[in-house]
Amino acid sequence: MFTPVRRRVRTAALALSAAAALVLGSTAASGASATPSPAPAPAQAPVKQGPTSVAYVEVNNNSMLNVGKYTLADGGGNAFDVAVIFAANINYDTGTKTAYLHFNENVQRVLDNAVTQIRPLQRQGIKVLLSVLGNHQGAGFANFPSQQAASAFAKQLSDAVAKYGLDGVDFDDEYAEYGNNGTAQPNDSSFVHLVTALRANMPDKIISLYNIGPAASRLSYGGVDVSDKFDYAWNPYYGTWQVPGIALPKAQLSPAAVEIGRTSRSTVADLARRTVDEGYGVYLTYNLDGGDRTADVSAFTRELYGSEAVYAP
């Protein structure tokens, strides 16, 4: 039985602390440096052949470091290539009537402790992205009132990537609840302006699309199509096969989506096999936790890479 919509611990999308906006240059209460060291050059990871594998991590409950605990028995390469911090939010300031980037206390903790929570993955050759999604406040990627407003939010995103030494941003247009707090409904220009500005701000970073919501169906406006500004796009429905509706090469798409521990291993394996057979280049997984998930991970690594996975606690 597939999960009809993303099954997540939705508290990830809610404000868990009194901290509101991303305030650049502030010092975390934990005492961690407010300006973590830049992302290191990755070590030469063992080469593996096959699709790019992605792991979303619910950081309200689990550690990002879990992504780096799985390697391939044959060759020692990383089982996962991309780790996604789930999730920051696009919030709405009712006073200034503007959208702003918000981190709940758990996301903030990961970012403030990038040296111990993010850099180890990057040193392994794993890219670390920040997922951003709505927070029930009416602000979303598809309803900026002007190009200037979209560009201002893009700057907040690129500033966060630079400040915390991340490898990119993942857009997830869920839970915005467009219209709340007097906000507008989705328009055709908003997401195009946002993605265009963000790509200009960070030409060498990853931008990915969780293919859901009004933004995902508004990729073209005024003769500008932003499809080619994305590095990846993936299916949002776990346990299913659905090709994202974006004009990207197969190498950058994941029609397969699985939830680790919930999608059956036979389905995990079937979707991985289909990924290879049909020539797609990405395989999406969600909700990697802190348990030993060797059997679940091996279910797709056998098909994608011809190897069992090995877990190192």
Short mmCIF file of C-alpha atoms in Angstrom, two decimals, residues 106-245:
data_model
loop_
_atom_site.label_atom_id
_atom_site.label_comp_id
_atom_site.label_asym_id
_atom_site.label_seq_id
_atom_site.Cartn_x
_atom_site.Cartn_y
_atom_site.Cartn_z
CA ASN A 106 16.23 21.05 15.66
CA VAL A 107 17.17 22.31 12.20
CA GLN A 108 19.00 25.22 13.83
CA ARG A 109 20.94 22.80 16.03
CA VAL A 110 22.12 20.83 13.00
CA LEU A 111 23.21 23.99 11.21
CA ASP A 112 24.92 25.53 14.24
CA ASN A 113 26.81 22.26 14.72
CA ALA A 114 27.72 21.85 11.06
CA VAL A 115 31.28 20.90 12.01
CA THR A 116 30.04 17.70 13.65
CA GLN A 117 26.71 17.12 11.86
CA ILE A 118 27.35 18.11 8.24
CA ARG A 119 31.10 18.22 7.56
CA PRO A 120 31.63 14.49 8.27
CA LEU A 121 29.16 13.64 5.50
CA GLN A 122 30.75 16.08 3.10
CA ARG A 123 34.19 14.65 3.84
CA GLN A 124 32.78 11.27 2.78
CA GLY A 125 31.68 12.80 -0.52
CA ILE A 126 27.99 13.08 0.42
CA LYS A 127 26.23 16.30 -0.62
CA VAL A 128 24.05 17.95 2.05
CA LEU A 129 20.95 19.92 1.03
CA LEU A 130 18.47 21.99 3.02
CA SER A 131 14.83 21.21 2.33
CA VAL A 132 12.44 24.16 2.62
CA LEU A 133 8.64 23.83 2.83
CA GLY A 134 5.57 25.74 3.95
CA ASN A 135 4.44 26.18 7.54
CA HIS A 136 0.66 26.72 7.37
CA GLN A 137 1.08 30.51 7.36
CA GLY A 138 0.11 31.34 3.78
CA ALA A 139 3.64 31.95 2.52
CA GLY A 140 4.81 29.68 -0.27
CA PHE A 141 7.12 29.60 -3.25
CA ALA A 142 4.24 30.31 -5.63
CA ASN A 143 2.70 33.50 -4.21
CA PHE A 144 5.40 36.14 -3.92
CA PRO A 145 3.74 39.46 -4.79
CA SER A 146 6.65 40.71 -6.92
CA GLN A 147 9.93 39.73 -8.50
CA GLN A 148 11.69 41.75 -5.83
CA ALA A 149 10.03 39.75 -3.05
CA ALA A 150 11.00 36.46 -4.71
CA SER A 151 14.58 37.66 -5.12
CA ALA A 152 14.73 38.72 -1.47
CA PHE A 153 13.76 35.22 -0.35
CA ALA A 154 16.22 33.69 -2.79
CA LYS A 155 18.93 35.74 -1.11
CA GLN A 156 17.95 34.40 2.29
CA LEU A 157 18.29 30.88 0.91
CA SER A 158 21.66 31.44 -0.76
CA ASP A 159 22.96 33.29 2.32
CA ALA A 160 22.04 30.27 4.46
CA VAL A 161 23.79 27.90 2.06
CA ALA A 162 26.92 30.05 2.19
CA LYS A 163 26.82 30.61 5.95
CA TYR A 164 26.45 26.96 6.87
CA GLY A 165 28.55 25.51 4.07
CA LEU A 166 25.72 23.52 2.50
CA ASP A 167 25.61 22.01 -0.99
CA GLY A 168 22.23 23.32 -2.04
CA VAL A 169 18.48 23.75 -1.53
CA ASP A 170 15.50 21.45 -2.01
CA PHE A 171 12.06 22.98 -2.74
CA ASP A 172 9.01 21.24 -1.27
CA ASP A 173 5.75 23.14 -1.85
CA GLU A 174 3.63 21.51 0.86
CA TYR A 175 1.79 22.92 3.89
CA ALA A 176 1.87 26.52 2.67
CA GLU A 177 -1.91 26.88 3.00
CA TYR A 178 -2.03 29.66 0.46
CA GLY A 179 -4.50 32.38 1.48
CA ASN A 180 -3.87 32.18 5.22
CA ASN A 181 -3.05 35.51 6.90
CA GLY A 182 -4.45 37.36 3.92
CA THR A 183 -1.82 36.00 1.55
CA ALA A 184 -2.43 35.59 -2.15
CA GLN A 185 -3.21 32.45 -4.06
CA PRO A 186 -0.46 30.98 -6.30
CA ASN A 187 0.54 32.99 -9.36
CA ASP A 188 2.45 31.99 -12.49
CA SER A 189 5.50 34.21 -12.06
CA SER A 190 6.52 33.66 -8.44
CA PHE A 191 8.43 30.38 -8.60
CA VAL A 192 10.09 31.28 -11.88
CA HIS A 193 11.44 34.49 -10.34
CA LEU A 194 12.54 32.64 -7.19
CA VAL A 195 14.42 29.86 -8.97
CA THR A 196 15.99 32.27 -11.46
CA ALA A 197 17.33 34.47 -8.66
CA LEU A 198 18.53 31.53 -6.59
CA ARG A 199 20.41 29.99 -9.51
CA ALA A 200 22.05 33.34 -10.21
CA ASN A 201 23.08 33.58 -6.55
CA MET A 202 24.56 30.07 -6.39
CA PRO A 203 25.49 28.87 -9.88
CA ASP A 204 27.53 25.93 -8.64
CA LYS A 205 25.19 24.58 -5.95
CA ILE A 206 22.41 21.99 -6.17
CA ILE A 207 18.77 22.99 -6.58
CA SER A 208 16.29 20.12 -6.38
CA LEU A 209 12.52 19.84 -6.71
CA TYR A 210 10.21 17.68 -4.64
CA ASN A 211 7.63 17.49 -7.40
CA ILE A 212 4.48 18.53 -5.57
CA GLY A 213 2.29 21.57 -5.01
CA PRO A 214 1.45 24.68 -7.03
CA ALA A 215 5.10 25.65 -7.54
CA ALA A 216 5.94 22.37 -9.27
CA SER A 217 3.37 23.05 -11.99
CA ARG A 218 4.50 26.65 -12.54
CA LEU A 219 7.96 26.32 -14.05
CA SER A 220 7.47 28.66 -17.02
CA TYR A 221 6.49 32.32 -17.24
CA GLY A 222 7.00 35.14 -19.71
CA GLY A 223 9.05 33.00 -22.06
CA VAL A 224 11.35 31.79 -19.26
CA ASP A 225 11.39 28.11 -18.34
CA VAL A 226 13.38 27.28 -15.21
CA SER A 227 13.35 23.50 -15.64
CA ASP A 228 17.02 23.41 -16.64
CA LYS A 229 17.99 25.37 -13.54
CA PHE A 230 17.25 22.30 -11.41
CA ASP A 231 19.80 19.57 -10.84
CA TYR A 232 17.26 16.97 -9.72
CA ALA A 233 13.53 16.37 -9.43
CA TRP A 234 11.78 13.47 -7.73
CA ASN A 235 8.45 11.75 -7.24
CA PRO A 236 6.76 12.76 -3.94
CA TYR A 237 4.59 9.66 -3.43
CA TYR A 238 6.31 6.89 -1.51
CA GLY A 239 5.95 3.35 -2.71
CA THR A 240 5.09 4.46 -6.24
CA TRP A 241 6.59 5.11 -9.65
CA GLN A 242 5.81 8.52 -11.17
CA VAL A 243 8.02 10.44 -13.58
CA PRO A 244 8.31 14.10 -12.46
CA GLY A 245 6.70 16.49 -14.92
#
